Coordinates of C-alpha atoms and ligand atoms in Angstrom, one line a residue:
M148 CA 76.6 71.4 254.2
S149 CA 76.5 69.2 251.1
I150 CA 79.2 66.4 250.5
D151 CA 80.5 68.4 247.5
K152 CA 81.1 71.5 249.6
L153 CA 82.8 69.4 252.4
W154 CA 85.1 67.9 249.8
L155 CA 85.9 71.3 248.4
L156 CA 86.6 72.6 251.9
A157 CA 88.8 69.6 252.8
A158 CA 90.7 70.0 249.5
G159 CA 91.2 73.7 250.0
S160 CA 92.5 73.1 253.6
I161 CA 94.9 70.4 252.5
T162 CA 96.3 72.6 249.7
A163 CA 96.7 75.5 252.2
V164 CA 98.5 73.3 254.7
A165 CA 100.7 71.8 251.9
Y166 CA 101.5 75.2 250.6
F167 CA 102.4 76.4 254.1
A168 CA 104.6 73.3 254.8
V169 CA 106.5 73.8 251.5
R170 CA 107.1 77.5 252.3
L171 CA 108.1 76.6 255.9
V172 CA 110.7 74.0 254.8
H173 CA 111.9 76.4 252.0
H174 CA 112.2 79.2 254.5
R175 CA 113.8 77.2 257.4
L176 CA 116.4 75.6 255.0
K177 CA 117.8 79.1 254.4
Y178 CA 119.2 79.1 258.0
R179 CA 121.1 75.8 257.6
D180 CA 124.5 77.4 257.4
L181 CA 123.8 80.8 259.0
P182 CA 125.3 81.8 262.4
C183 CA 122.4 81.6 264.9
P184 CA 121.2 80.0 268.1
P185 CA 120.0 76.4 267.8
H186 CA 117.4 76.4 265.0
S187 CA 114.4 74.1 264.6
M188 CA 112.8 73.2 261.2
L189 CA 109.4 73.5 262.8
W190 CA 109.8 76.5 265.1
G191 CA 112.8 78.4 263.7
H192 CA 113.9 80.5 266.7
L193 CA 110.4 81.1 268.0
K194 CA 110.7 78.7 270.9
V195 CA 114.2 79.6 272.0
F196 CA 113.5 83.3 271.7
G197 CA 110.2 82.9 273.4
K198 CA 112.0 81.2 276.3
Y199 CA 114.3 84.2 276.6
V200 CA 111.5 86.8 276.4
K201 CA 109.7 84.9 279.2
S202 CA 112.8 84.9 281.4
F203 CA 112.7 88.8 281.4
P204 CA 110.0 90.8 283.0
Q205 CA 106.9 91.6 280.9
G206 CA 107.4 94.6 278.7
A207 CA 111.2 94.4 278.9
Y208 CA 113.3 96.1 276.2
I209 CA 114.4 93.7 273.5
Q210 CA 118.1 94.7 273.5
P211 CA 119.0 93.1 276.9
T212 CA 117.2 89.9 275.8
I213 CA 119.4 89.7 272.7
T214 CA 122.5 90.5 274.8
Q215 CA 121.7 87.6 277.1
L216 CA 121.0 85.2 274.2
K217 CA 124.3 86.2 272.5
I218 CA 126.3 85.5 275.7
D219 CA 124.6 82.2 276.4
Y220 CA 125.1 80.8 272.9
N221 CA 128.4 82.5 272.4
L222 CA 127.1 84.0 269.2
P223 CA 129.4 85.8 266.7
D224 CA 129.5 89.4 265.5
I225 CA 126.6 88.9 263.1
F226 CA 123.9 86.4 263.8
Y227 CA 120.3 85.7 262.7
L228 CA 117.0 85.2 264.5
D229 CA 114.2 83.4 262.5
L230 CA 110.9 84.4 264.0
W231 CA 108.9 83.8 260.9
P232 CA 105.9 83.5 260.5
L233 CA 105.0 85.3 263.8
G234 CA 107.7 87.9 263.8
P235 CA 110.5 89.4 261.7
Q236 CA 113.6 87.8 260.4
F237 CA 116.4 89.6 262.3
M238 CA 120.0 90.0 261.3
I239 CA 121.7 91.2 264.4
L240 CA 124.9 93.2 264.3
A241 CA 126.9 93.1 267.5
A242 CA 130.5 94.3 266.6
P243 CA 131.8 97.7 265.7
E244 CA 133.0 96.8 262.2
A245 CA 129.8 95.0 261.4
C246 CA 127.7 98.0 262.6
A247 CA 129.8 100.3 260.4
I248 CA 128.5 98.7 257.2
P249 CA 124.9 100.0 257.4
T250 CA 125.7 103.2 259.2
T251 CA 129.0 104.8 258.3
E252 CA 130.2 102.9 255.2
N253 CA 126.7 102.9 253.7
T254 CA 123.5 104.6 254.8
F255 CA 120.9 101.9 254.9
D256 CA 117.3 103.1 255.0
Q257 CA 115.1 102.9 258.1
H258 CA 113.0 99.7 258.0
D259 CA 109.2 99.8 257.5
V260 CA 108.8 98.7 261.1
V261 CA 110.2 102.1 262.2
T262 CA 107.9 104.0 259.9
D263 CA 104.9 102.0 261.2
F264 CA 106.0 102.7 264.7
F265 CA 106.1 106.4 264.3
N266 CA 103.0 106.4 262.2
R267 CA 101.0 105.3 265.2
G268 CA 101.9 108.1 267.5
V269 CA 103.7 110.9 265.6
G270 CA 103.2 110.8 261.8
T271 CA 105.2 109.4 258.9
G272 CA 106.7 112.8 258.1
F273 CA 108.9 112.7 261.2
I274 CA 112.5 112.7 260.1
E275 CA 113.4 109.4 261.9
A276 CA 110.6 107.6 259.9
T277 CA 111.6 109.0 256.5
N278 CA 114.1 107.9 253.8
G279 CA 115.4 109.2 250.5
A280 CA 114.7 112.7 249.3
L281 CA 112.3 113.6 252.1
W282 CA 114.9 112.6 254.8
K283 CA 117.6 114.7 253.0
H284 CA 115.3 117.7 252.9
L285 CA 114.4 117.3 256.6
H286 CA 118.0 116.8 257.6
R287 CA 119.0 119.9 255.8
T288 CA 116.2 121.8 257.5
L289 CA 116.5 120.5 261.0
A290 CA 120.2 119.7 261.6
P291 CA 121.4 123.4 261.5
G292 CA 119.0 124.2 264.4
L293 CA 120.6 121.6 266.7
T294 CA 124.4 122.1 266.2
P295 CA 126.5 122.5 269.4
S296 CA 126.9 126.3 268.7
I297 CA 123.2 126.8 268.2
V298 CA 122.5 124.7 271.3
K299 CA 124.6 127.2 273.3
G300 CA 122.0 129.8 272.4
Y301 CA 119.4 127.7 274.2
Y302 CA 121.3 127.8 277.5
P303 CA 119.2 130.5 279.1
T304 CA 116.1 128.4 278.5
I305 CA 117.8 125.2 279.7
V306 CA 119.1 126.9 282.8
E307 CA 115.7 128.4 283.6
E308 CA 114.1 125.0 283.3
A309 CA 116.9 123.4 285.4
V310 CA 116.3 126.0 288.1
A311 CA 112.6 125.0 288.0
I312 CA 113.4 121.3 288.4
R313 CA 115.7 122.1 291.4
R314 CA 112.8 124.1 292.9
R315 CA 110.6 121.0 292.5
F316 CA 113.2 118.8 294.3
W317 CA 113.3 121.3 297.2
G318 CA 109.6 121.0 297.5
I319 CA 109.8 117.2 297.5
A320 CA 112.6 117.2 300.0
K321 CA 110.7 119.5 302.3
S322 CA 107.5 117.5 302.1
G323 CA 109.5 114.4 303.2
E324 CA 107.4 112.4 300.7
V325 CA 108.8 109.7 298.3
A326 CA 108.4 110.9 294.8
D327 CA 108.4 109.5 291.2
I328 CA 111.7 111.1 290.0
R329 CA 111.2 110.0 286.5
H330 CA 108.0 111.9 286.3
E331 CA 109.6 115.0 287.9
L332 CA 112.6 114.9 285.6
G333 CA 110.3 114.6 282.6
H334 CA 109.1 118.2 283.0
F335 CA 112.6 119.4 282.3
P336 CA 113.4 118.1 278.8
F337 CA 109.8 118.5 277.8
N338 CA 109.7 122.1 278.6
V339 CA 113.1 122.7 277.0
M340 CA 112.0 121.0 273.8
G341 CA 108.7 122.9 273.8
K342 CA 110.5 126.2 274.1
V343 CA 113.2 125.3 271.6
L344 CA 110.7 124.0 269.0
L345 CA 107.7 126.2 269.4
D346 CA 109.5 129.5 270.1
E347 CA 107.7 132.6 269.1
T348 CA 109.1 132.7 265.5
L349 CA 108.0 129.1 264.8
S350 CA 104.5 129.6 266.3
V351 CA 104.0 132.7 264.2
Q352 CA 105.2 130.9 261.1
I353 CA 102.9 127.9 261.8
Y354 CA 100.0 130.3 262.4
E355 CA 100.6 132.2 259.2
D356 CA 101.0 128.9 257.2
I357 CA 97.8 127.5 258.6
C358 CA 95.8 130.6 257.8
A359 CA 97.2 130.8 254.2
A360 CA 96.5 127.1 253.6
F361 CA 92.9 127.4 254.8
D362 CA 92.3 130.5 252.8
A363 CA 93.7 128.9 249.7
Q364 CA 91.6 125.8 250.1
T365 CA 88.4 127.8 250.5
A366 CA 89.2 129.9 247.4
V367 CA 90.1 126.8 245.3
N368 CA 86.7 125.2 246.3
R369 CA 84.9 128.4 245.2
T370 CA 86.4 128.9 241.7
D371 CA 86.0 127.0 238.4
N372 CA 88.8 128.9 236.7
P373 CA 91.6 126.4 236.0
F374 CA 94.3 129.0 236.1
T375 CA 93.1 130.3 239.5
K376 CA 92.9 126.7 240.7
W377 CA 96.5 126.1 239.6
R378 CA 97.8 129.4 241.2
L379 CA 96.0 128.7 244.5
G380 CA 97.0 125.0 244.4
K381 CA 100.5 126.1 245.3
D382 CA 99.2 127.4 248.6
V383 CA 97.1 124.3 249.2
R384 CA 100.4 122.3 249.0
R385 CA 101.4 124.3 252.1
Q386 CA 99.0 121.9 254.0
D387 CA 101.5 119.1 253.3
L388 CA 104.2 121.4 254.7
M389 CA 102.0 122.0 257.7
Q390 CA 101.6 118.3 258.3
L391 CA 105.4 117.8 257.9
M392 CA 106.0 120.5 260.5
L393 CA 103.5 119.1 262.9
D394 CA 104.9 115.5 262.5
N395 CA 108.4 116.8 263.1
A396 CA 107.4 119.0 266.1
K397 CA 105.6 116.0 267.7
G398 CA 108.5 113.7 266.8
L399 CA 111.2 115.9 268.2
L400 CA 109.3 116.4 271.4
L401 CA 109.0 112.6 271.7
A402 CA 112.6 111.8 270.7
G403 CA 114.0 114.6 272.8
F404 CA 111.9 114.1 275.9
G405 CA 111.7 110.4 276.8
T406 CA 115.3 109.6 276.0
T407 CA 116.7 112.5 278.1
A408 CA 114.2 112.1 281.0
D409 CA 115.0 108.3 281.2
T410 CA 118.7 108.8 281.0
S411 CA 118.6 111.6 283.6
T412 CA 116.7 109.2 285.9
Y413 CA 119.2 106.5 285.4
I414 CA 122.0 108.9 286.2
L415 CA 120.4 109.8 289.5
M416 CA 119.8 106.2 290.3
L417 CA 123.4 105.2 289.5
L418 CA 124.8 108.1 291.5
S419 CA 122.8 107.1 294.5
A420 CA 124.1 103.6 294.2
F421 CA 127.7 104.6 293.7
P422 CA 128.5 107.4 296.2
E423 CA 132.2 107.6 295.2
A424 CA 131.2 108.7 291.7
L425 CA 128.8 111.2 293.2
Q426 CA 131.5 112.6 295.4
K427 CA 133.9 113.1 292.4
L428 CA 131.1 114.7 290.4
R429 CA 130.4 117.2 293.2
E430 CA 134.1 118.0 293.5
E431 CA 134.2 118.8 289.9
H432 CA 131.2 121.2 290.2
D433 CA 132.8 122.8 293.3
R434 CA 136.0 123.4 291.3
V435 CA 134.3 124.9 288.2
F436 CA 131.3 126.7 289.8
D437 CA 130.6 128.8 292.8
K438 CA 129.4 127.1 296.0
D439 CA 126.5 129.5 296.0
H440 CA 123.6 128.4 293.9
D441 CA 122.6 131.9 292.6
K442 CA 126.2 132.6 291.6
T443 CA 126.3 129.3 289.8
V444 CA 123.2 130.1 287.9
Q445 CA 124.7 133.4 286.9
M446 CA 127.9 131.7 285.8
L447 CA 126.0 129.3 283.7
Q448 CA 124.2 132.1 282.0
E449 CA 127.2 134.3 281.5
Q450 CA 129.9 131.7 280.7
P451 CA 128.2 129.0 278.6
G452 CA 131.6 127.5 277.8
L453 CA 131.8 126.2 281.3
I454 CA 129.3 123.4 280.5
R455 CA 131.7 122.0 277.9
S456 CA 134.5 121.8 280.5
L457 CA 133.1 119.2 282.8
P458 CA 134.9 116.0 281.9
Y459 CA 133.8 113.9 284.9
T460 CA 130.2 115.0 284.5
T461 CA 130.3 114.1 280.8
A462 CA 131.9 110.7 281.8
V463 CA 129.1 110.0 284.2
I464 CA 126.5 110.6 281.5
N465 CA 128.5 108.5 279.0
E466 CA 128.8 105.6 281.4
T467 CA 125.1 105.8 282.2
L468 CA 124.3 105.7 278.4
R469 CA 126.7 102.7 278.0
M470 CA 124.8 100.7 280.6
F471 CA 121.3 102.0 279.6
N472 CA 121.2 103.0 276.0
A473 CA 117.8 104.4 275.1
G474 CA 117.6 104.1 271.3
L475 CA 117.1 101.3 268.9
S476 CA 118.4 101.2 265.3
I477 CA 116.6 99.1 262.7
R478 CA 117.5 99.2 259.1
V479 CA 116.8 97.5 255.8
G480 CA 119.5 96.6 253.2
P481 CA 119.2 98.2 249.7
S482 CA 117.6 96.0 247.0
T483 CA 120.9 96.3 245.1
M484 CA 122.8 94.6 247.9
P485 CA 121.5 91.1 248.5
T486 CA 124.4 90.2 250.7
M487 CA 126.7 91.9 253.2
E488 CA 130.4 91.0 253.1
Y489 CA 132.1 90.9 256.5
K490 CA 135.5 89.4 257.4
G491 CA 135.6 87.2 254.3
R492 CA 132.1 85.9 254.5
S493 CA 128.8 86.7 252.7
Y494 CA 125.7 87.3 254.9
P495 CA 122.3 87.3 253.2
L496 CA 120.5 90.6 253.7
K497 CA 117.3 90.0 251.6
D498 CA 114.1 90.2 253.8
Q499 CA 116.1 90.8 256.9
V500 CA 115.4 93.4 259.6
V501 CA 118.9 94.6 260.3
A502 CA 119.2 95.4 264.0
I503 CA 122.2 97.2 265.5
S504 CA 122.6 95.8 269.0
Q505 CA 124.4 98.6 270.8
H506 CA 123.6 97.1 274.2
A507 CA 125.4 93.8 273.3
M508 CA 128.5 95.7 272.5
H509 CA 128.3 98.0 275.5
C510 CA 128.1 94.8 277.7
D511 CA 130.9 92.9 275.9
S512 CA 134.2 92.5 277.8
K513 CA 135.9 92.2 274.4
Y514 CA 135.3 95.9 274.1
F515 CA 134.8 97.3 277.6
D516 CA 136.9 96.3 280.5
E517 CA 134.8 95.0 283.4
P518 CA 131.5 95.9 281.6
K519 CA 129.3 95.2 284.7
L520 CA 131.0 97.9 286.7
F521 CA 129.8 101.5 286.7
K522 CA 133.1 103.1 285.9
P523 CA 132.8 106.7 284.5
D524 CA 136.7 106.9 284.6
R525 CA 136.8 104.7 281.5
F526 CA 135.7 107.8 279.6
M527 CA 138.3 110.1 281.2
S528 CA 141.4 109.4 279.2
E529 CA 142.0 111.1 275.9
E530 CA 142.7 107.8 274.3
P531 CA 139.8 105.6 275.5
S532 CA 140.5 102.0 276.5
F533 CA 137.7 100.8 274.2
P534 CA 137.2 101.0 270.4
R535 CA 135.4 104.2 269.8
N536 CA 133.0 102.5 267.4
A537 CA 131.9 100.1 270.1
Y538 CA 130.2 102.9 272.0
R539 CA 127.1 104.0 270.1
P540 CA 124.3 105.4 272.4
F541 CA 123.5 108.0 269.8
E542 CA 124.4 105.7 266.8
K543 CA 126.8 106.7 264.2
G544 CA 126.8 108.0 260.6
L545 CA 124.3 110.2 258.8
R546 CA 121.3 108.8 260.6
S547 CA 122.7 109.3 264.0
C548 CA 121.0 111.3 266.7
L549 CA 120.4 115.0 265.7
G550 CA 119.8 116.0 269.3
Q551 CA 123.0 114.7 270.9
P552 CA 124.5 118.1 271.7
L553 CA 121.2 119.3 273.2
A554 CA 120.6 116.2 275.2
M555 CA 124.2 116.2 276.6
D556 CA 124.1 119.8 277.6
E557 CA 120.6 119.5 279.2
M558 CA 121.8 116.6 281.3
K559 CA 125.0 118.4 282.4
I560 CA 123.1 121.5 283.4
M561 CA 120.5 119.4 285.3
L562 CA 123.4 117.7 287.2
V563 CA 125.1 121.1 288.0
M564 CA 121.8 122.3 289.4
V565 CA 120.8 119.3 291.6
A566 CA 123.8 117.0 292.3
R567 CA 125.4 119.3 295.0
S568 CA 122.0 120.1 296.7
F569 CA 120.3 116.8 297.2
D570 CA 120.9 113.1 298.1
F571 CA 118.7 110.6 296.3
E572 CA 117.7 107.1 297.6
L573 CA 115.8 104.5 295.6
R574 CA 112.6 103.1 297.2
D575 CA 110.2 100.3 296.3
H576 CA 112.6 99.0 293.7
N577 CA 112.8 95.4 294.8
P578 CA 116.6 94.7 294.7
S579 CA 117.6 91.1 294.0
D580 CA 119.7 89.1 296.5
K581 CA 121.9 87.9 293.6
P582 CA 122.1 88.9 289.9
K583 CA 119.4 87.3 287.7
Y584 CA 121.2 87.8 284.4
S585 CA 124.9 87.3 283.5
F586 CA 125.4 90.6 281.6
T587 CA 124.5 92.8 284.7
D588 CA 124.5 92.7 288.4
L589 CA 122.9 96.1 288.8
D590 CA 119.6 94.4 289.8
T591 CA 121.2 93.9 293.2
K592 CA 121.2 97.7 293.5
L593 CA 118.6 99.1 291.2
G594 CA 116.1 96.2 291.5
D595 CA 113.4 96.2 288.9
H596 CA 114.9 99.2 287.1
A597 CA 118.1 97.3 286.1
I598 CA 116.2 95.9 283.1
Q599 CA 114.9 98.6 280.8
H600 CA 111.3 98.5 279.6
W601 CA 110.1 99.7 276.3
A602 CA 107.6 102.5 275.9
Y603 CA 108.5 105.0 273.1
T604 CA 112.1 104.7 274.3
A605 CA 113.8 102.3 276.7
G606 CA 113.5 103.4 280.2
P607 CA 113.1 102.2 283.8
A608 CA 110.3 99.9 284.8
G609 CA 107.4 102.2 285.7
K610 CA 107.6 104.8 288.4
V611 CA 111.0 105.5 290.0
M612 CA 110.3 106.2 293.6
M613 CA 113.1 108.1 295.4
K614 CA 113.5 109.8 298.7
V615 CA 115.1 113.2 298.1
T616 CA 116.9 114.8 301.0
E617 CA 118.4 118.2 301.2
R618 CA 122.2 117.8 301.6
S619 CA 123.4 119.2 304.9
T620 CA 126.2 121.1 303.1
A621 CA 123.9 122.3 300.4
N622 CA 123.8 126.0 299.7
Ligands
HEM843 C1 119.8 110.8 275.9 C2 119.2 111.3 274.9 C3 119.1 110.7 273.5 C4 119.5 109.5 273.1 C5 120.1 108.4 273.9 C6 119.2 109.4 271.7 C7 119.4 108.3 270.8 C8 119.2 108.3 269.5 C9 119.5 107.2 268.6 C10 120.2 105.9 269.0 C11 119.1 107.6 267.4 C12 119.3 106.7 266.1 C13 118.0 106.0 265.8 C14 118.2 105.1 264.6 O1 119.3 104.6 264.4 O2 117.2 104.9 264.0 C15 118.5 108.9 267.4 C16 118.0 109.5 266.4 C17 117.4 110.8 266.5 N1 117.3 111.6 267.6 FE1 118.0 111.2 269.4 N2 118.6 110.6 271.3 C18 118.5 111.4 272.4 C19 118.0 112.7 272.5 C20 117.5 113.4 271.4 C21 117.0 114.8 271.5 C22 117.1 115.7 272.7 C23 116.5 115.1 270.2 C24 115.9 116.3 269.7 C25 116.3 117.5 269.9 C26 116.7 113.9 269.4 C27 116.4 113.8 268.1 C28 116.7 112.8 267.2 C29 116.3 112.7 265.8 C30 115.6 113.8 265.0 C31 116.8 111.5 265.3 C32 116.6 110.9 263.9 C33 117.8 111.3 263.0 C34 117.6 110.8 261.6 O3 116.8 109.9 261.4 O4 118.2 111.4 260.7 N3 117.3 112.9 270.1 N4 118.6 109.3 268.7

């Protein structure tokens, strides 16, 4: 290489380094007065956050990491994490009134990171990845199909699938083998979602639309007549509709299957670790349903209202979701709102990934009495002992979970079908002698599964091996 070229290269490199250094200083100085863990001019929070990520198992869900960081540095309701230039700039909300600002007081858009995430596996047309007019259209279209009263109409399907999962557990119990319960339970919400989504009417509708769209495309390609092209073009646009339907069918399957399967798995794990809660749950089922399995199935089919009259069962699910919330909520502030006002202070919003840390609130003794304890009873009184807005497993506001009624009823029906018939016992889970983290001591009982891992949703660490035994008093 000639001397001139070397000089040019050196000058270019020096300019690039100088430019980066100026940007770095400019960027890091923004954090001077912001609430956050100890901040370094060179590293921002990359080092401190990296240390926390390393202290958790590989693939762990980010929410418990943030909860532990918040506890260790006694961080306030809103704090920042500066992971630039390797990661996002996070603004973390960990108090009910702070979380209300982007969700119930305003409706902040989903951040691009959410859209990118869904784009990889599902498609950008899935409601959870959309914003603006398209989200409104999809919400208007999908929400009426998932209301509590419509969900009641799905009961025959849900009960049928719950009977099937009970049959699978009989098979496992009889074989004496240890089985991956998470995998077994996954069949249940997946089949329910498949039937709910792709029932005959929808399949016929999709089929008709596909055929019409293909016919129209072929005809448009054959004609030169502009009027015919315009007329047929309307049908071609159905292809966009098709894509939208496909994205949403795939997205709903994904949103409705992993979350429910993982939560159901955690419920069975917690019930096996807390036998007194299991006892109370069984007593409730004995009171409301018949001791005979077939009669219980009949009651479920004929009196759907019974499912909504199971307070302790509901409390067990709620408490499980408090300890193991499956979703993640990431928003972006509107361009017209450069700062967020909270308790007399202005918080910069520009360029921030706004993350709602439900887990940190769910584990905070400021909101939940003895948060490390599995205490379904906290959900039993009419006036709960915790601020309602601190409990957010399905999030709140217009962008909250559309599938909540379906998920809750599915899990209740599953419990009615299996809790009185089987005992479950965790195997190969590696319980700790003493708690590894200060926000939970469940690792002494649930071992590796106490820390959620991230796949498409937050769930147990890999396979959940359990021994299933037929209960001696089972009918
Ligand atoms: C235990 C089960 C479930 C949990 C814990 C859960 C949790 C959540 C959470 C936290 C959100 C908000 C995400 C955000 O803020 O960006 C959400 C959104 C959503 N969930 Fe669920 N979900 C569950 C089951 C389901 C089911 C069964 C369905 C489908 C029938 C479903 C469909 C959706 C949809 C469509 C959205 C997006 C709503 C929107 O963006 O307007 N979920 N879910």
